[in-house]
Coordinates of C-alpha atoms and ligand atoms in Angstrom, one line a residue:
M1 CA -0.1 0.0 0.2
N2 CA 1.9 3.8 -1.3
T3 CA 1.3 5.8 1.0
K4 CA 1.7 10.6 0.4
Q5 CA 4.5 10.2 2.2
D6 CA 5.9 8.0 -0.4
F7 CA 8.5 8.6 -3.2
I8 CA 7.9 9.8 -6.9
A9 CA 10.8 8.8 -8.2
V10 CA 12.3 10.4 -11.3
F11 CA 14.4 8.9 -14.0
D12 CA 15.9 9.2 -16.9
S13 CA 19.8 8.2 -18.7
G14 CA 21.2 10.9 -17.1
V15 CA 20.9 14.8 -15.7
G16 CA 18.8 15.4 -18.6
G17 CA 15.6 14.8 -16.4
I18 CA 16.3 17.6 -13.8
S19 CA 14.7 19.7 -17.1
V20 CA 11.7 18.1 -15.6
L21 CA 12.2 18.0 -11.9
R22 CA 12.0 21.1 -11.9
H23 CA 8.8 21.9 -13.2
L24 CA 7.5 18.9 -11.0
R25 CA 8.6 20.8 -7.8
R26 CA 7.5 23.4 -9.3
L27 CA 4.1 22.0 -9.3
M28 CA 4.1 20.1 -6.5
P29 CA 6.7 21.7 -4.1
G30 CA 4.9 19.9 -1.3
E31 CA 6.0 15.9 -2.2
R32 CA 9.2 14.2 -2.4
Y33 CA 11.4 13.6 -4.9
L34 CA 14.3 11.2 -5.9
Y35 CA 15.6 11.4 -9.0
F36 CA 18.3 7.9 -10.5
G37 CA 20.3 9.4 -13.7
D38 CA 22.2 6.2 -15.7
S39 CA 24.4 9.1 -16.2
A40 CA 27.4 5.8 -16.4
N41 CA 25.7 4.6 -19.3
A42 CA 24.4 7.0 -21.2
P43 CA 23.6 8.2 -23.9
Y44 CA 21.3 6.3 -24.3
G45 CA 20.0 7.4 -27.2
S46 CA 22.6 6.2 -29.8
R47 CA 22.0 2.8 -28.4
T48 CA 20.0 -0.1 -29.6
T49 CA 16.4 -0.5 -28.5
E50 CA 17.0 -3.6 -25.9
E51 CA 19.5 -2.5 -24.8
V52 CA 17.8 1.5 -24.1
R53 CA 14.8 -1.1 -22.3
A54 CA 17.3 -3.7 -20.3
L55 CA 18.7 -0.6 -18.4
T56 CA 15.2 1.1 -18.0
L57 CA 14.2 -2.4 -16.7
A58 CA 17.2 -2.3 -14.7
A59 CA 17.2 0.5 -13.2
V60 CA 13.3 0.3 -12.3
E61 CA 13.8 -2.9 -10.7
K62 CA 16.6 -1.2 -8.4
L63 CA 14.6 2.5 -7.3
L64 CA 11.6 0.5 -6.3
E65 CA 13.8 -2.8 -4.2
A66 CA 15.2 0.1 -2.8
Y67 CA 12.6 2.6 -1.8
R68 CA 9.5 3.2 -1.7
I69 CA 7.9 4.9 -4.0
K70 CA 4.5 6.2 -5.3
A71 CA 5.0 7.4 -8.5
L72 CA 6.9 6.8 -11.5
V73 CA 8.2 9.6 -13.6
I74 CA 10.5 8.4 -16.6
A75 CA 11.9 12.0 -17.5
C76 CA 13.1 10.3 -20.9
N77 CA 12.1 9.7 -24.0
T78 CA 14.1 7.4 -24.9
A79 CA 13.9 5.4 -22.5
T80 CA 10.1 6.4 -22.7
A81 CA 9.7 4.7 -26.3
A82 CA 11.3 2.4 -26.1
A83 CA 10.6 0.8 -23.1
V84 CA 7.3 2.9 -20.6
K85 CA 5.3 -0.1 -22.0
N86 CA 7.1 -3.0 -20.9
V87 CA 7.5 -1.1 -17.3
R88 CA 4.1 -0.7 -16.8
E89 CA 3.7 -4.5 -18.0
K90 CA 5.9 -5.3 -15.4
Y91 CA 4.5 -3.0 -12.5
P92 CA 0.9 -2.4 -13.4
E93 CA -0.1 -1.3 -10.0
L94 CA 2.3 1.7 -10.6
I95 CA 1.6 5.0 -11.8
V96 CA 3.9 5.8 -14.3
V97 CA 4.2 8.8 -16.4
G98 CA 5.8 9.2 -19.7
I99 CA 6.9 12.0 -21.1
E100 CA 7.2 12.3 -25.5
P101 CA 7.9 15.5 -27.9
A102 CA 5.6 18.4 -27.3
L103 CA 4.2 17.5 -31.1
K104 CA 0.8 18.2 -29.8
V105 CA 1.5 21.8 -28.2
A106 CA 3.3 22.3 -31.5
A107 CA 0.1 21.4 -33.6
D108 CA -2.5 23.2 -31.3
H109 CA -0.6 26.1 -31.1
F110 CA 1.0 26.2 -35.3
P111 CA -1.8 24.7 -37.4
G112 CA -0.7 24.8 -41.2
G113 CA 2.4 25.2 -39.3
R114 CA 6.4 23.7 -39.7
V115 CA 8.4 22.1 -36.6
G116 CA 10.8 20.7 -36.7
V117 CA 11.3 18.3 -33.2
M118 CA 15.4 17.8 -32.0
A119 CA 15.3 13.9 -30.3
T120 CA 17.5 11.5 -29.7
E121 CA 18.2 8.7 -32.9
V122 CA 16.1 6.0 -30.7
T123 CA 13.5 8.8 -30.0
L124 CA 12.8 9.5 -33.7
R125 CA 13.5 6.0 -35.4
E126 CA 10.6 4.8 -32.9
E127 CA 7.2 3.2 -33.3
K128 CA 6.1 5.2 -31.0
F129 CA 6.9 8.5 -32.4
D130 CA 5.6 7.2 -36.5
T131 CA 2.3 7.2 -34.5
L132 CA 2.8 10.4 -32.7
L133 CA 3.7 11.5 -35.8
H134 CA 1.0 10.4 -37.7
R135 CA -1.3 11.8 -36.1
F136 CA 0.2 15.3 -36.4
D137 CA 1.3 15.1 -40.2
E138 CA -2.3 16.4 -41.6
S139 CA -1.9 19.5 -39.7
C140 CA 1.5 20.6 -39.5
S141 CA 4.7 19.7 -40.8
V142 CA 7.6 17.9 -39.2
A143 CA 11.3 18.1 -40.0
K144 CA 12.8 14.7 -37.6
I145 CA 16.2 16.9 -36.5
P146 CA 18.6 14.5 -33.9
A147 CA 21.5 15.9 -32.3
P148 CA 24.4 13.5 -31.8
G149 CA 26.9 15.3 -29.2
L150 CA 24.9 17.1 -27.5
V151 CA 23.5 15.5 -24.9
E152 CA 27.4 14.1 -23.9
L153 CA 28.4 18.6 -23.9
I154 CA 25.5 18.7 -21.7
E155 CA 26.5 15.5 -19.1
H156 CA 29.9 17.3 -18.9
G157 CA 28.0 20.7 -18.0
K158 CA 28.8 22.6 -21.3
G159 CA 25.3 22.7 -22.0
D160 CA 25.9 26.1 -22.4
S161 CA 29.0 25.9 -23.6
E162 CA 31.0 27.8 -27.7
E163 CA 31.1 24.1 -27.4
A164 CA 27.5 23.6 -27.5
E165 CA 26.2 26.7 -29.3
A166 CA 28.9 25.3 -32.3
L167 CA 27.3 21.6 -32.8
L168 CA 24.0 23.3 -33.0
N169 CA 25.0 25.9 -35.8
R170 CA 25.6 23.0 -38.4
I171 CA 22.9 21.1 -36.8
L172 CA 20.1 24.1 -36.7
T173 CA 21.6 26.2 -39.8
P174 CA 19.3 24.1 -42.2
Y175 CA 16.3 25.0 -40.4
R176 CA 17.2 28.1 -40.2
D177 CA 14.2 30.8 -41.1
T178 CA 11.9 27.4 -42.0
L179 CA 10.3 26.7 -38.4
D180 CA 7.8 28.1 -36.5
A181 CA 8.2 26.6 -33.2
L182 CA 11.1 23.6 -32.5
V183 CA 10.4 20.5 -29.5
L184 CA 12.8 19.7 -27.9
G185 CA 12.7 16.0 -27.8
C186 CA 15.2 15.2 -25.0
T187 CA 15.3 16.2 -21.2
H188 CA 19.1 17.0 -22.0
Y189 CA 18.3 20.0 -24.3
P190 CA 16.3 22.1 -22.2
F191 CA 19.1 22.9 -21.0
A192 CA 21.1 24.4 -24.2
Q193 CA 18.0 26.6 -24.7
K194 CA 19.5 29.6 -24.7
A195 CA 22.2 28.3 -27.4
I196 CA 19.2 27.2 -29.7
G197 CA 17.3 30.7 -29.1
H198 CA 20.7 31.9 -30.5
I199 CA 20.8 30.3 -33.7
L200 CA 17.4 30.1 -33.9
G201 CA 16.9 34.0 -32.9
E202 CA 13.1 34.8 -31.0
R203 CA 10.6 34.3 -33.9
V204 CA 10.9 30.4 -33.5
V205 CA 8.5 28.5 -30.3
L206 CA 10.7 26.4 -28.2
L207 CA 8.2 23.8 -26.9
D208 CA 9.2 20.4 -24.7
G209 CA 7.2 17.8 -22.9
G210 CA 8.2 18.6 -19.1
S211 CA 5.4 20.7 -17.7
G212 CA 3.1 18.2 -19.1
T213 CA 4.4 15.7 -17.3
A214 CA 4.2 17.2 -14.4
R215 CA 1.0 18.2 -14.7
E216 CA -0.4 14.5 -15.9
T217 CA 1.8 13.1 -12.8
K218 CA 0.5 15.5 -10.5
R219 CA -3.5 14.6 -12.2
R220 CA -2.4 10.3 -12.2
L221 CA -1.7 11.4 -7.9
E222 CA -4.3 13.8 -7.4
A223 CA -6.7 10.9 -8.8
A224 CA -4.9 7.9 -6.1
G225 CA -5.9 10.6 -3.5
L226 CA -1.4 10.7 -2.5
L227 CA -1.2 14.3 -2.7
E228 CA 1.5 15.1 -0.4
N229 CA 1.5 18.7 0.4
G230 CA 4.4 18.3 3.5
P231 CA 7.6 20.5 3.4
G232 CA 8.8 18.9 -0.1
Q233 CA 12.4 17.0 -0.6
V234 CA 14.4 16.7 -3.1
V235 CA 17.2 13.2 -3.6
I236 CA 20.2 13.1 -5.8
T237 CA 21.5 10.0 -7.2
N238 CA 23.7 8.6 -10.0
S239 CA 24.9 5.5 -11.2
L240 CA 27.9 6.8 -11.7
E241 CA 30.1 7.0 -9.0
D242 CA 31.4 10.4 -8.6
E243 CA 30.2 13.5 -7.0
A244 CA 31.1 15.5 -9.5
V245 CA 27.4 14.9 -11.5
I246 CA 25.5 14.8 -8.6
R247 CA 26.7 18.8 -7.9
L248 CA 25.9 19.0 -11.7
S249 CA 22.1 17.9 -10.9
Y250 CA 22.0 20.2 -8.0
R251 CA 22.9 23.0 -9.9
L252 CA 20.8 22.7 -13.5
L253 CA 18.5 22.0 -11.0
E254 CA 18.4 25.6 -10.0
T255 CA 18.3 27.2 -13.4
Ligands
DGL301 N1 17.0 12.7 -22.4 C1 17.2 11.3 -22.7 C2 16.3 11.6 -23.6 O1 15.1 12.5 -23.3 C3 17.7 10.7 -23.8 C4 19.5 11.4 -23.8 C5 20.2 10.3 -24.5 O2 20.3 10.2 -25.0 O3 21.1 9.8 -23.4 O4 15.2 11.5 -25.0

């Protein structure tokens, strides 16, 4: 039996899910959050689907063994695309909330518009994304934009660096003046938002799925009578045995 005081676990391949944790904490400050980043195995986005699935299931199993958890937020588009179905099948009693690229928000705001979806290779090639795409490709034109190398920079605290800007310049220059909105379909990418904004200009709206995921988590907890209104707590853990990644995570949480 879960209690309101149990943790909301937030899982990502690394530090990216902190961008979702920021939304969760803003919306539900009285909750206890347990964050787990699998930075030792990041990036997930260039792995095979089977690898991402196995890593996700192993991480979730460990978390559930070690902590009292009332809800799991898979704050990783890649892990959601590859494994949310499997996690739900394995833990039918658990509240499981995944994240997906905010294409619906983009299509609602820009009917007939031009939308880029920047995400990992796994997310862009999975069936789940194709299904999402087919729901909206009549209402707007969608460009798939992979961004290899960006997650690695963000994992090293360099989302806002010249290196990131140079990489993003190469990736995004062909789309300059061609987009109405860019969906940040990887939870790491909000940490490079400044550089992305510089390159695309203010006219292009940047969207991510973090706030929708937080709202959905709140809705599910409310429906289960499990919303907590305590002093609030955030515990950050990581598979990398390195204090630097924990420090980076707390720093990103406060940005
Ligand atoms: N943060 C993850 C996502 O939302 C993926 C990063 C990675 O490639 O590990 O897709």
